Amino acid sequence: MRCYWKRSVTTLGFSLFLCLLVYICTKDDEEESTQKMEERRLAKEIAVQQLYSERNVQNFRELVNFSSPINVTYQYLAGYPLLKKKYITVGLSSVKRKRGNYLLETLKSIFKQSTNEELTEMVVVVHMADFDMLWNMQVVQDISTKFAHHIISGHLIIIHAPEQYYPLLTGLKRNYNDPADRVTFRSKQNVDYAFLLNFCANLSDYYIMLEDDVQCSHSFLTAIKKVLASKEGSYWVTLEFSKLGYIGKLYHSTDLPRLAHFLLMFYQEMPCDWLLSHFRNLLTQKNVIRFKPSLFQHIGYYSSFRGTENRLKDDDFEEDFFDVPDNPPATISTNLKVFENYDPSKAYSNSDEYFWGKSPSTGDFFTIVFMKPMNITRIHVVTGSEDRHGDVLHSGIVEVGKNPKLTQKGKDCIEYVKLKEFQYGQFDQKDVGNIINFTVECVRIFVTESQSDWLIIRSISIWAKQATSL
C-alpha cells in the first residue's frame, strides 16, 4: 500500500513536471511568435513613416503632375508597336520560376475567354523580366508558336527591359526583417512592374494588371466595360476585379507614368501590392473599390519566389459570370438617416460595399434618377447581410418613374408605377419592359411599413439599354 502511494506520487510528480515543461515551451513559442509579429508590425510602421516623410510626400506631390516617361529602351521580343490606340491594355510581368510555369496557360485563358470583338479592343503586353535572356527567348519561342495569330493581329506584344536600366538590387534595406533574397526579389518585382507600366502608358485608355499565373472569367472585358459605364462621372484611381495580390487592378492609362515613377521611387521599401494601396490613398481614393464576383483567379501552385507552395484562391471568382448589371449613371438620394459612411451610392456601385440606414418609417424612400432615359429589362435588389439578417426591408415596393422635375428634395420623377413588393428582403423583376410602356427615368424603393430594425441595401442591380431618340 505504501509503495503504491509512493509510486502514485512519483507518477503524479512526473506528470506535473511534463505539463510544466510543455507550458514553458509553449509559452516561450507564443512569446517568440508574438515578438516576431510585433517586430514585423513596428517595421511596417517605420517603413510607412518613411514613405510618408515630408521629403517623400513633397516628391510625390511633384509626381502628381508628372507625365514624362522613364528613359528605357525596350527590346521587342515579339510583336510590333501599335498603329492605333486600344480601349484596354492587359499587362503582366513574368520571370523564371524554380518550379512550374503558368504563363502560357494565362495567355491561353485571356484569348480563349475573349470574343473576337473584345480582342479588337485590347492588347496584351508581356514583360519578360528575367535577366536570363536564353530562358526568355525559349519562352518567347513557345509563345510565338502557340499564339502566332494574336502576335500578327497586334493582340500580343512581348518586351524586355535590359538589366542595365535596373537600380541596385543587393544590399538593400531589410524592412520587416525579411531575408536578403526576399528583399531583392520584391524590390526587383517593383521595378519590373514600373518598366511594364511605363511601356504601356500610351497604348490604350485603360490598363489592367494581371500576374502570370491567372485564369480569366468569360468575356471579362465586357464586364469591365459595364462597370466603367456605371462609374462614369465619378472619381476613382484603382478599380479591383480580384482580391488577391496584384491581380485584376484597373487604372486610367493617364495615371501609369506617375505610378511607374512611384514604384521606382519606393522600390525597396515594401511589396508592390502594399505600395499600390498607398498610391491610391495619396491620390485621394481612400476606400478600396472592389467588384464581385471576381473576374480573375490565381492558378499558380508554386510561388515565383523560391518555388514554395502558394495555394491562394479567390473564393469570389466565377468563370462563367455573364449577367453583369449595367447600372447606368445616375444620382442617388434618400431621406433615410445614413449610418456613418455607408452612403446611398454604395448600394448602386456594383462593388463590395453597401448602404446602411437607421430604422425606416412608412413613406421613406431610396431613389435612383438616371442621367438619360433607359429601357429597363430587369431590377434586382438585395437587402440585409450575412451577419445582419434582421436589417432587411420587411415591407416595401419598387416603382419606376418618368418626367423628372426639380423639387425641394432634389430631382425626382413626378409619375411612378408600382412593379411589385419585396419578398423576404429581396426584389427581382425581369421583363420590366413588358410591364410598362415608357422609358424609365427613375427607380424608387418605397417603404410601406415602419420597422425597428435598421436597413442594409446590399446591392441594387439594373439591366438596361439607353433609349433611342425618335
Tab-separated table of C-alpha atoms in Angstrom:
chain	number	residue	atom	x	y	z
A	1	MET	CA	0.000	0.000	0.000
A	2	ARG	CA	2.839	2.359	0.957
A	3	CYS	CA	4.739	1.503	-2.280
A	4	TYR	CA	1.624	2.156	-4.331
A	5	TRP	CA	1.243	5.551	-2.676
A	6	LYS	CA	4.892	6.447	-3.403
A	7	ARG	CA	4.536	5.224	-6.987
A	8	SER	CA	1.398	7.359	-7.418
A	9	VAL	CA	3.116	10.435	-6.018
A	10	THR	CA	6.121	9.822	-8.287
A	11	THR	CA	3.876	9.368	-11.326
A	12	LEU	CA	1.862	12.469	-10.438
A	13	GLY	CA	5.018	14.486	-9.893
A	14	PHE	CA	6.467	13.395	-13.230
A	15	SER	CA	3.188	14.256	-14.971
A	16	LEU	CA	3.155	17.699	-13.390
A	17	PHE	CA	6.762	18.215	-14.449
A	18	LEU	CA	5.897	17.303	-18.064
A	19	CYS	CA	2.901	19.654	-18.042
A	20	LEU	CA	5.057	22.447	-16.664
A	21	LEU	CA	7.725	21.782	-19.287
A	22	VAL	CA	5.139	21.810	-22.106
A	23	TYR	CA	3.626	25.002	-20.705
A	24	ILE	CA	7.019	26.722	-20.538
A	25	CYS	CA	7.925	25.653	-24.084
A	26	THR	CA	4.514	26.705	-25.419
A	27	LYS	CA	4.734	29.983	-23.577
A	28	ASP	CA	8.215	30.589	-24.987
A	29	ASP	CA	6.971	29.777	-28.504
A	30	GLU	CA	3.981	32.113	-28.067
A	31	GLU	CA	6.196	34.872	-26.710
A	32	GLU	CA	8.641	34.357	-29.573
A	33	SER	CA	5.801	34.360	-32.127
A	34	THR	CA	4.273	37.468	-30.531
A	35	GLN	CA	7.662	39.142	-30.515
A	36	LYS	CA	8.172	38.382	-34.211
A	37	MET	CA	4.711	39.730	-35.052
A	38	GLU	CA	5.409	42.866	-33.037
A	39	GLU	CA	8.777	43.335	-34.750
A	40	ARG	CA	7.122	42.995	-38.151
A	41	ARG	CA	4.374	45.450	-37.189
A	42	LEU	CA	6.927	48.005	-35.988
A	43	ALA	CA	8.993	47.512	-39.129
A	44	LYS	CA	5.924	48.184	-41.256
A	45	GLU	CA	5.112	51.314	-39.264
A	46	ILE	CA	8.651	52.590	-39.734
A	47	ALA	CA	8.521	51.892	-43.466
A	48	VAL	CA	5.168	53.675	-43.768
A	49	GLN	CA	6.538	56.634	-41.805
A	50	GLN	CA	9.440	56.785	-44.226
A	51	LEU	CA	7.015	56.561	-47.129
A	52	TYR	CA	5.003	59.479	-45.782
A	53	SER	CA	8.003	61.509	-44.646
A	54	GLU	CA	7.960	65.194	-45.536
A	55	ARG	CA	10.617	64.689	-48.214
A	56	ASN	CA	8.790	61.797	-49.875
A	57	VAL	CA	5.383	63.478	-49.731
A	58	GLN	CA	6.932	66.506	-51.450
A	59	ASN	CA	8.452	64.197	-54.068
A	60	PHE	CA	5.082	62.582	-54.615
A	61	ARG	CA	3.375	65.961	-54.997
A	62	GLU	CA	5.805	66.637	-57.802
A	63	LEU	CA	4.848	63.270	-59.334
A	64	VAL	CA	1.131	64.128	-59.344
A	65	ASN	CA	1.600	66.362	-62.375
A	66	PHE	CA	4.442	64.286	-63.771
A	67	SER	CA	3.689	62.591	-67.080
A	68	SER	CA	7.058	62.118	-68.775
A	69	PRO	CA	8.143	58.506	-69.359
A	70	ILE	CA	11.057	56.718	-67.714
A	71	ASN	CA	14.032	56.636	-70.060
A	72	VAL	CA	14.220	52.942	-71.007
A	73	THR	CA	14.972	51.435	-74.399
A	74	TYR	CA	12.868	48.281	-74.642
A	75	GLN	CA	13.584	45.207	-76.700
A	76	TYR	CA	10.652	43.862	-78.724
A	77	LEU	CA	10.870	40.081	-78.386
A	78	ALA	CA	7.621	39.517	-80.308
A	79	GLY	CA	5.021	41.788	-81.875
A	80	TYR	CA	5.369	45.370	-83.016
A	81	PRO	CA	4.304	48.921	-81.979
A	82	LEU	CA	0.590	49.610	-82.212
A	83	LEU	CA	-0.693	51.790	-85.031
A	84	LYS	CA	-3.934	52.642	-83.241
A	85	LYS	CA	-4.761	53.239	-79.586
A	86	LYS	CA	-6.805	50.471	-77.929
A	87	TYR	CA	-9.522	50.541	-75.280
A	88	ILE	CA	-7.562	48.494	-72.716
A	89	THR	CA	-4.113	47.020	-72.182
A	90	VAL	CA	-3.721	43.777	-70.242
A	91	GLY	CA	-0.248	43.809	-68.697
A	92	LEU	CA	1.714	41.053	-66.987
A	93	SER	CA	5.316	40.504	-65.984
A	94	SER	CA	6.988	37.092	-65.920
A	95	VAL	CA	10.235	35.654	-64.552
A	96	LYS	CA	11.737	32.175	-64.410
A	97	ARG	CA	10.354	30.060	-61.565
A	98	LYS	CA	12.187	27.317	-59.722
A	99	ARG	CA	9.098	25.126	-60.146
A	100	GLY	CA	6.281	25.383	-62.662
A	101	ASN	CA	5.490	27.907	-65.388
A	102	TYR	CA	1.959	29.183	-65.925
A	103	LEU	CA	2.486	31.991	-68.464
A	104	LEU	CA	1.209	30.069	-71.493
A	105	GLU	CA	-1.879	28.929	-69.581
A	106	THR	CA	-2.539	32.528	-68.576
A	107	LEU	CA	-2.279	33.773	-72.171
A	108	LYS	CA	-4.487	30.917	-73.350
A	109	SER	CA	-7.147	31.911	-70.814
A	110	ILE	CA	-7.020	35.609	-71.805
A	111	PHE	CA	-7.537	34.857	-75.502
A	112	LYS	CA	-9.934	31.931	-75.108
A	113	GLN	CA	-12.238	33.834	-72.762
A	114	SER	CA	-12.437	36.863	-75.084
A	115	THR	CA	-14.636	37.232	-78.153
A	116	ASN	CA	-13.200	38.433	-81.478
A	117	GLU	CA	-14.914	41.773	-80.926
A	118	GLU	CA	-13.342	42.108	-77.479
A	119	LEU	CA	-9.888	41.228	-78.826
A	120	THR	CA	-10.029	44.132	-81.281
A	121	GLU	CA	-10.297	46.474	-78.281
A	122	MET	CA	-7.379	45.075	-76.256
A	123	VAL	CA	-3.679	44.469	-76.408
A	124	VAL	CA	-1.822	42.056	-74.122
A	125	VAL	CA	1.703	43.125	-73.129
A	126	VAL	CA	4.070	40.612	-71.506
A	127	HIS	CA	7.246	41.885	-69.876
A	128	MET	CA	9.785	39.059	-69.895
A	129	ALA	CA	11.610	40.408	-66.863
A	130	ASP	CA	14.147	37.689	-66.170
A	131	PHE	CA	17.808	38.580	-66.646
A	132	ASP	CA	18.414	35.154	-68.222
A	133	MET	CA	17.927	36.031	-71.898
A	134	LEU	CA	18.315	32.422	-73.028
A	135	TRP	CA	15.312	31.450	-70.895
A	136	ASN	CA	13.369	34.495	-72.103
A	137	MET	CA	13.905	33.570	-75.750
A	138	GLN	CA	12.934	29.932	-75.149
A	139	VAL	CA	9.626	31.051	-73.640
A	140	VAL	CA	9.064	33.594	-76.420
A	141	GLN	CA	9.604	30.823	-78.951
A	142	ASP	CA	6.897	28.724	-77.262
A	143	ILE	CA	4.528	31.695	-77.149
A	144	SER	CA	5.184	32.582	-80.789
A	145	THR	CA	4.385	29.020	-81.831
A	146	LYS	CA	1.118	28.799	-79.889
A	147	PHE	CA	-0.134	32.382	-80.320
A	148	ALA	CA	1.278	33.419	-83.714
A	149	HIS	CA	-2.146	34.632	-84.893
A	150	HIS	CA	-2.509	37.025	-81.954
A	151	ILE	CA	1.009	38.399	-82.459
A	152	ILE	CA	0.367	39.006	-86.173
A	153	SER	CA	-3.037	40.558	-85.383
A	154	GLY	CA	-1.493	43.017	-82.932
A	155	HIS	CA	-3.197	41.480	-79.884
A	156	LEU	CA	0.070	40.430	-78.199
A	157	ILE	CA	3.377	42.209	-77.621
A	158	ILE	CA	6.335	40.758	-75.709
A	159	ILE	CA	9.025	43.125	-74.409
A	160	HIS	CA	12.164	43.106	-72.265
A	161	ALA	CA	13.770	45.917	-70.266
A	162	PRO	CA	17.555	45.300	-70.220
A	163	GLU	CA	19.307	44.766	-66.896
A	164	GLN	CA	21.405	47.913	-67.352
A	165	TYR	CA	18.344	50.093	-66.584
A	166	TYR	CA	17.691	48.487	-63.202
A	167	PRO	CA	18.739	50.189	-59.949
A	168	LEU	CA	20.817	48.461	-57.268
A	169	LEU	CA	19.156	45.184	-56.197
A	170	THR	CA	21.570	43.970	-53.498
A	171	GLY	CA	22.482	45.368	-50.095
A	172	LEU	CA	19.045	46.971	-49.783
A	173	LYS	CA	17.164	47.920	-46.622
A	174	ARG	CA	15.753	44.844	-44.882
A	175	ASN	CA	12.351	46.190	-43.883
A	176	TYR	CA	10.147	43.760	-41.901
A	177	ASN	CA	13.274	41.711	-41.113
A	178	ASP	CA	12.858	39.996	-44.479
A	179	PRO	CA	15.791	37.841	-45.619
A	180	ALA	CA	18.078	39.485	-48.165
A	181	ASP	CA	16.891	37.291	-51.070
A	182	ARG	CA	13.249	38.190	-50.419
A	183	VAL	CA	14.103	41.895	-50.316
A	184	THR	CA	15.917	41.528	-53.646
A	185	PHE	CA	13.003	39.591	-55.154
A	186	ARG	CA	10.245	42.019	-54.176
A	187	SER	CA	12.375	45.082	-54.986
A	188	LYS	CA	13.117	43.786	-58.481
A	189	GLN	CA	9.435	42.944	-58.910
A	190	ASN	CA	8.537	46.583	-58.211
A	191	VAL	CA	10.964	47.689	-60.913
A	192	ASP	CA	9.650	45.010	-63.320
A	193	TYR	CA	6.152	46.431	-62.909
A	194	ALA	CA	7.367	50.035	-63.158
A	195	PHE	CA	9.010	49.347	-66.525
A	196	LEU	CA	5.905	47.489	-67.727
A	197	LEU	CA	3.593	50.351	-66.729
A	198	ASN	CA	5.958	52.850	-68.350
A	199	PHE	CA	5.835	50.962	-71.662
A	200	CYS	CA	2.020	50.689	-71.625
A	201	ALA	CA	1.252	54.320	-70.760
A	202	ASN	CA	0.121	55.389	-74.251
A	203	LEU	CA	-1.261	52.157	-75.673
A	204	SER	CA	-4.882	52.471	-74.523
A	205	ASP	CA	-7.434	54.353	-72.415
A	206	TYR	CA	-7.324	51.846	-69.543
A	207	TYR	CA	-4.820	49.382	-68.152
A	208	ILE	CA	-5.396	46.244	-66.091
A	209	MET	CA	-2.609	44.370	-64.312
A	210	LEU	CA	-2.543	40.584	-64.118
A	211	GLU	CA	0.042	38.163	-62.817
A	212	ASP	CA	1.499	35.390	-64.971
A	213	ASP	CA	-0.489	32.624	-63.265
A	214	VAL	CA	-4.186	33.512	-63.560
A	215	GLN	CA	-7.400	32.254	-65.094
A	216	CYS	CA	-9.925	34.701	-66.574
A	217	SER	CA	-13.701	34.681	-66.490
A	218	HIS	CA	-15.643	34.570	-69.732
A	219	SER	CA	-15.897	37.973	-71.500
A	220	PHE	CA	-14.125	39.741	-68.659
A	221	LEU	CA	-13.668	42.834	-70.849
A	222	THR	CA	-17.414	43.222	-71.377
A	223	ALA	CA	-17.912	43.007	-67.607
A	224	ILE	CA	-15.223	45.662	-67.048
A	225	LYS	CA	-16.787	47.950	-69.648
A	226	LYS	CA	-20.157	47.716	-67.913
A	227	VAL	CA	-18.556	48.653	-64.604
A	228	LEU	CA	-16.747	51.594	-66.198
A	229	ALA	CA	-20.001	52.812	-67.757
A	230	SER	CA	-21.657	52.715	-64.339
A	231	LYS	CA	-18.737	54.708	-62.845
A	232	GLU	CA	-18.975	57.449	-65.467
A	233	GLY	CA	-18.618	60.854	-63.858
A	234	SER	CA	-17.259	59.504	-60.554
A	235	TYR	CA	-13.668	59.781	-59.335
A	236	TRP	CA	-11.538	56.690	-58.932
A	237	VAL	CA	-7.876	55.728	-59.074
A	238	THR	CA	-7.991	51.929	-58.855
A	239	LEU	CA	-10.839	49.509	-59.515
A	240	GLU	CA	-10.264	45.971	-58.296
A	241	PHE	CA	-11.605	42.848	-60.009
A	242	SER	CA	-9.829	40.372	-57.721
A	243	LYS	CA	-8.966	40.484	-54.046
A	244	LEU	CA	-5.584	38.780	-54.491
A	245	GLY	CA	-2.170	40.420	-54.867
A	246	TYR	CA	-1.601	42.455	-57.997
A	247	ILE	CA	-4.309	40.674	-59.980
A	248	GLY	CA	-7.169	42.478	-61.719
A	249	LYS	CA	-6.237	46.047	-60.735
A	250	LEU	CA	-7.561	48.600	-63.249
A	251	TYR	CA	-6.153	52.109	-63.865
A	252	HIS	CA	-6.616	55.052	-66.160
A	253	SER	CA	-3.665	54.922	-68.546
A	254	THR	CA	-3.033	58.600	-67.802
A	255	ASP	CA	-2.028	57.541	-64.258
A	256	LEU	CA	0.548	54.987	-65.406
A	257	PRO	CA	3.586	57.328	-65.697
A	258	ARG	CA	3.244	58.587	-62.134
A	259	LEU	CA	2.527	55.057	-60.848
A	260	ALA	CA	5.672	53.818	-62.617
A	261	HIS	CA	7.754	56.608	-61.046
A	262	PHE	CA	6.153	55.905	-57.658
A	263	LEU	CA	7.118	52.226	-57.769
A	264	LEU	CA	10.655	53.170	-58.738
A	265	MET	CA	10.930	55.777	-56.003
A	266	PHE	CA	9.985	53.301	-53.265
A	267	TYR	CA	11.040	50.059	-54.925
A	268	GLN	CA	12.990	48.743	-51.919
A	269	GLU	CA	10.500	49.788	-49.214
A	270	MET	CA	7.734	47.172	-49.411
A	271	PRO	CA	5.912	44.707	-51.710
A	272	CYS	CA	4.121	46.122	-54.752
A	273	ASP	CA	0.566	45.447	-53.554
A	274	TRP	CA	1.274	47.454	-50.388
A	275	LEU	CA	2.751	50.307	-52.396
A	276	LEU	CA	-0.306	50.342	-54.656
A	277	SER	CA	-2.641	50.945	-51.725
A	278	HIS	CA	-0.509	53.934	-50.696
A	279	PHE	CA	-0.577	55.248	-54.269
A	280	ARG	CA	-4.374	55.038	-54.239
A	281	ASN	CA	-4.581	56.854	-50.896
A	282	LEU	CA	-2.205	59.603	-51.962
A	283	LEU	CA	-4.413	60.252	-54.980
A	284	THR	CA	-7.331	60.626	-52.513
A	285	GLN	CA	-9.218	57.401	-53.180
A	286	LYS	CA	-9.447	56.358	-49.551
A	287	ASN	CA	-11.549	53.214	-49.873
A	288	VAL	CA	-10.986	50.065	-51.893
A	289	ILE	CA	-13.462	49.754	-54.788
A	290	ARG	CA	-13.713	46.044	-55.471
A	291	PHE	CA	-16.253	44.265	-57.619
A	292	LYS	CA	-17.800	40.857	-57.145
A	293	PRO	CA	-17.768	38.269	-58.457
A	294	SER	CA	-14.051	38.406	-59.179
A	295	LEU	CA	-13.088	38.188	-62.842
A	296	PHE	CA	-9.665	36.613	-62.303
A	297	GLN	CA	-8.422	33.604	-60.348
A	298	HIS	CA	-4.932	32.692	-59.139
A	299	ILE	CA	-3.918	29.270	-60.533
A	300	GLY	CA	-0.209	29.055	-59.699
A	301	TYR	CA	0.690	26.276	-57.318
A	302	TYR	CA	4.330	27.252	-56.825
A	303	SER	CA	5.441	30.788	-55.998
A	304	SER	CA	7.842	32.666	-58.265
A	305	PHE	CA	9.889	33.275	-55.097
A	306	ARG	CA	11.905	30.192	-54.043
A	307	GLY	CA	9.346	27.867	-55.666
A	308	THR	CA	7.418	27.498	-52.401
A	309	GLU	CA	3.814	26.299	-52.399
A	310	ASN	CA	1.202	29.017	-52.855
A	311	ARG	CA	-2.390	27.797	-52.636
A	312	LEU	CA	-4.066	31.226	-52.602
A	313	LYS	CA	-7.512	31.218	-54.208
A	314	ASP	CA	-10.129	33.925	-54.686
A	315	ASP	CA	-13.380	32.422	-53.434
A	316	ASP	CA	-15.360	35.203	-55.142
A	317	PHE	CA	-14.237	34.123	-58.621
A	318	GLU	CA	-16.795	32.920	-61.173
A	319	GLU	CA	-15.541	31.721	-64.536
A	320	ASP	CA	-18.871	31.883	-66.367
A	321	PHE	CA	-20.354	35.045	-64.941
A	322	PHE	CA	-22.278	36.525	-67.849
A	323	ASP	CA	-25.066	38.592	-66.314
A	324	VAL	CA	-23.235	41.716	-65.173
A	325	PRO	CA	-25.695	44.531	-64.402
A	326	ASP	CA	-25.422	47.811	-66.322
A	327	ASN	CA	-26.285	50.221	-63.503
A	328	PRO	CA	-26.470	53.276	-65.779
A	329	PRO	CA	-25.019	56.583	-64.479
A	330	ALA	CA	-27.464	58.143	-62.044
A	331	THR	CA	-27.896	60.351	-58.993
A	332	ILE	CA	-28.925	58.666	-55.746
A	333	SER	CA	-30.977	60.213	-52.957
A	334	THR	CA	-32.756	59.047	-49.798
A	335	ASN	CA	-34.441	60.537	-46.752
A	336	LEU	CA	-33.274	57.646	-44.570
A	337	LYS	CA	-30.805	58.514	-41.827
A	338	VAL	CA	-27.434	57.262	-43.056
A	339	PHE	CA	-25.215	55.415	-40.581
A	340	GLU	CA	-21.613	56.656	-40.582
A	341	ASN	CA	-20.121	56.494	-44.106
A	342	TYR	CA	-22.407	53.798	-45.554
A	343	ASP	CA	-23.554	56.210	-48.261
A	344	PRO	CA	-26.523	55.568	-50.607
A	345	SER	CA	-24.244	55.408	-53.666
A	346	LYS	CA	-22.549	52.286	-52.268
A	347	ALA	CA	-25.688	50.193	-52.820
A	348	TYR	CA	-25.613	51.059	-56.528
A	349	SER	CA	-21.868	50.788	-57.105
A	350	ASN	CA	-21.604	47.116	-58.223
A	351	SER	CA	-18.764	46.883	-55.713
A	352	ASP	CA	-18.244	45.108	-52.410
A	353	GLU	CA	-19.985	47.881	-50.424
A	354	TYR	CA	-23.472	48.623	-49.168
A	355	PHE	CA	-25.829	51.283	-47.854
A	356	TRP	CA	-26.806	51.206	-44.167
A	357	GLY	CA	-29.565	53.391	-42.778
A	358	LYS	CA	-31.326	53.685	-39.446
A	359	SER	CA	-34.850	52.329	-38.827
A	360	PRO	CA	-37.011	53.229	-41.856
A	361	SER	CA	-40.526	54.622	-41.469
A	362	THR	CA	-43.574	54.431	-43.703
A	363	GLY	CA	-43.079	56.734	-46.673
A	364	ASP	CA	-39.274	56.702	-46.609
A	365	PHE	CA	-37.647	56.331	-49.998
A	366	PHE	CA	-34.441	55.484	-51.811
A	367	THR	CA	-34.434	56.978	-55.308
A	368	ILE	CA	-32.253	56.496	-58.393
A	369	VAL	CA	-32.568	59.135	-61.125
A	370	PHE	CA	-30.856	58.244	-64.398
A	371	MET	CA	-28.804	60.757	-66.368
A	372	LYS	CA	-30.657	59.617	-69.525
A	373	PRO	CA	-33.945	57.772	-70.129
A	374	MET	CA	-33.396	53.990	-70.120
A	375	ASN	CA	-35.139	50.886	-71.392
A	376	ILE	CA	-35.075	48.720	-68.261
A	377	THR	CA	-35.163	44.944	-68.628
A	378	ARG	CA	-34.529	43.782	-65.056
A	379	ILE	CA	-34.229	45.171	-61.499
A	380	HIS	CA	-32.733	43.128	-58.653
A	381	VAL	CA	-32.397	44.441	-55.084
A	382	VAL	CA	-30.862	42.593	-52.130
A	383	THR	CA	-31.212	43.864	-48.545
A	384	GLY	CA	-29.619	42.622	-45.335
A	385	SER	CA	-26.232	40.945	-44.988
A	386	GLU	CA	-24.758	37.626	-43.926
A	387	ASP	CA	-24.048	38.838	-40.404
A	388	ARG	CA	-27.130	41.092	-40.035
A	389	HIS	CA	-30.070	39.066	-41.256
A	390	GLY	CA	-32.582	41.337	-39.499
A	391	ASP	CA	-31.532	44.511	-41.313
A	392	VAL	CA	-33.689	43.741	-44.346
A	393	LEU	CA	-36.590	45.695	-45.779
A	394	HIS	CA	-39.589	43.971	-44.221
A	395	SER	CA	-42.275	45.878	-46.137
A	396	GLY	CA	-41.624	47.822	-49.306
A	397	ILE	CA	-42.166	48.124	-53.036
A	398	VAL	CA	-40.136	49.084	-56.098
A	399	GLU	CA	-41.516	51.661	-58.508
A	400	VAL	CA	-40.337	53.030	-61.844
A	401	GLY	CA	-40.971	56.618	-62.866
A	402	LYS	CA	-40.878	59.229	-65.626
A	403	ASN	CA	-40.944	63.007	-66.087
A	404	PRO	CA	-38.268	64.051	-63.576
A	405	LYS	CA	-38.565	67.544	-62.108
A	406	LEU	CA	-36.553	69.597	-59.678
A	407	THR	CA	-38.252	69.557	-56.280
A	408	GLN	CA	-37.324	70.749	-52.778
A	409	LYS	CA	-35.909	67.268	-52.159
A	410	GLY	CA	-33.852	67.359	-55.365
A	411	LYS	CA	-34.524	65.860	-58.790
A	412	ASP	CA	-37.330	63.280	-58.769
A	413	CYS	CA	-39.954	61.828	-61.093
A	414	ILE	CA	-43.493	63.101	-60.701
A	415	GLU	CA	-45.127	59.920	-62.046
A	416	TYR	CA	-44.447	56.417	-60.666
A	417	VAL	CA	-45.779	52.960	-61.465
A	418	LYS	CA	-45.532	50.125	-58.936
A	419	LEU	CA	-43.823	46.934	-60.080
A	420	LYS	CA	-44.262	44.649	-57.065
A	421	GLU	CA	-43.407	44.141	-53.370
A	422	PHE	CA	-40.277	42.893	-51.646
A	423	GLN	CA	-40.315	39.252	-50.593
A	424	TYR	CA	-38.112	38.218	-47.644
A	425	GLY	CA	-35.935	41.282	-48.107
A	426	GLN	CA	-35.341	40.753	-51.819
A	427	PHE	CA	-36.787	42.091	-55.053
A	428	ASP	CA	-36.301	40.648	-58.525
A	429	GLN	CA	-38.352	41.743	-61.518
A	430	LYS	CA	-37.458	40.534	-65.009
A	431	ASP	CA	-39.031	41.643	-68.310
A	432	VAL	CA	-39.781	45.100	-66.945
A	433	GLY	CA	-40.336	46.350	-70.499
A	434	ASN	CA	-43.355	44.039	-70.797
A	435	ILE	CA	-44.986	45.589	-67.712
A	436	ILE	CA	-44.641	49.281	-68.563
A	437	ASN	CA	-44.900	51.200	-71.835
A	438	PHE	CA	-42.495	54.083	-71.217
A	439	THR	CA	-38.774	54.669	-70.918
A	440	VAL	CA	-37.676	54.772	-67.299
A	441	GLU	CA	-36.005	57.816	-65.764
A	442	CYS	CA	-36.296	56.909	-62.062
A	443	VAL	CA	-36.322	53.791	-59.900
A	444	ARG	CA	-37.601	54.142	-56.333
A	445	ILE	CA	-37.597	51.831	-53.312
A	446	PHE	CA	-40.564	52.882	-51.164
A	447	VAL	CA	-41.069	51.810	-47.524
A	448	THR	CA	-44.684	50.768	-46.869
A	449	GLU	CA	-44.440	49.949	-43.149
A	450	SER	CA	-42.201	51.234	-40.349
A	451	GLN	CA	-39.704	48.842	-38.740
A	452	SER	CA	-37.415	48.949	-35.712
A	453	ASP	CA	-34.586	47.095	-37.482
A	454	TRP	CA	-32.115	49.158	-39.455
A	455	LEU	CA	-31.862	48.720	-43.210
A	456	ILE	CA	-28.928	47.443	-45.251
A	457	ILE	CA	-29.298	47.700	-49.027
A	458	ARG	CA	-26.514	45.394	-50.132
A	459	SER	CA	-26.934	45.768	-53.881
A	460	ILE	CA	-29.159	47.375	-56.479
A	461	SER	CA	-28.618	45.832	-59.914
A	462	ILE	CA	-30.262	47.229	-63.029
A	463	TRP	CA	-30.037	45.864	-66.554
A	464	ALA	CA	-30.820	48.481	-69.179
A	465	LYS	CA	-30.171	49.994	-72.583
A	466	GLN	CA	-30.231	53.659	-73.401
A	467	ALA	CA	-33.500	54.687	-75.011
A	468	THR	CA	-33.203	55.639	-78.670
A	469	SER	CA	-34.498	59.087	-79.564
A	470	LEU	CA	-37.226	59.257	-82.210
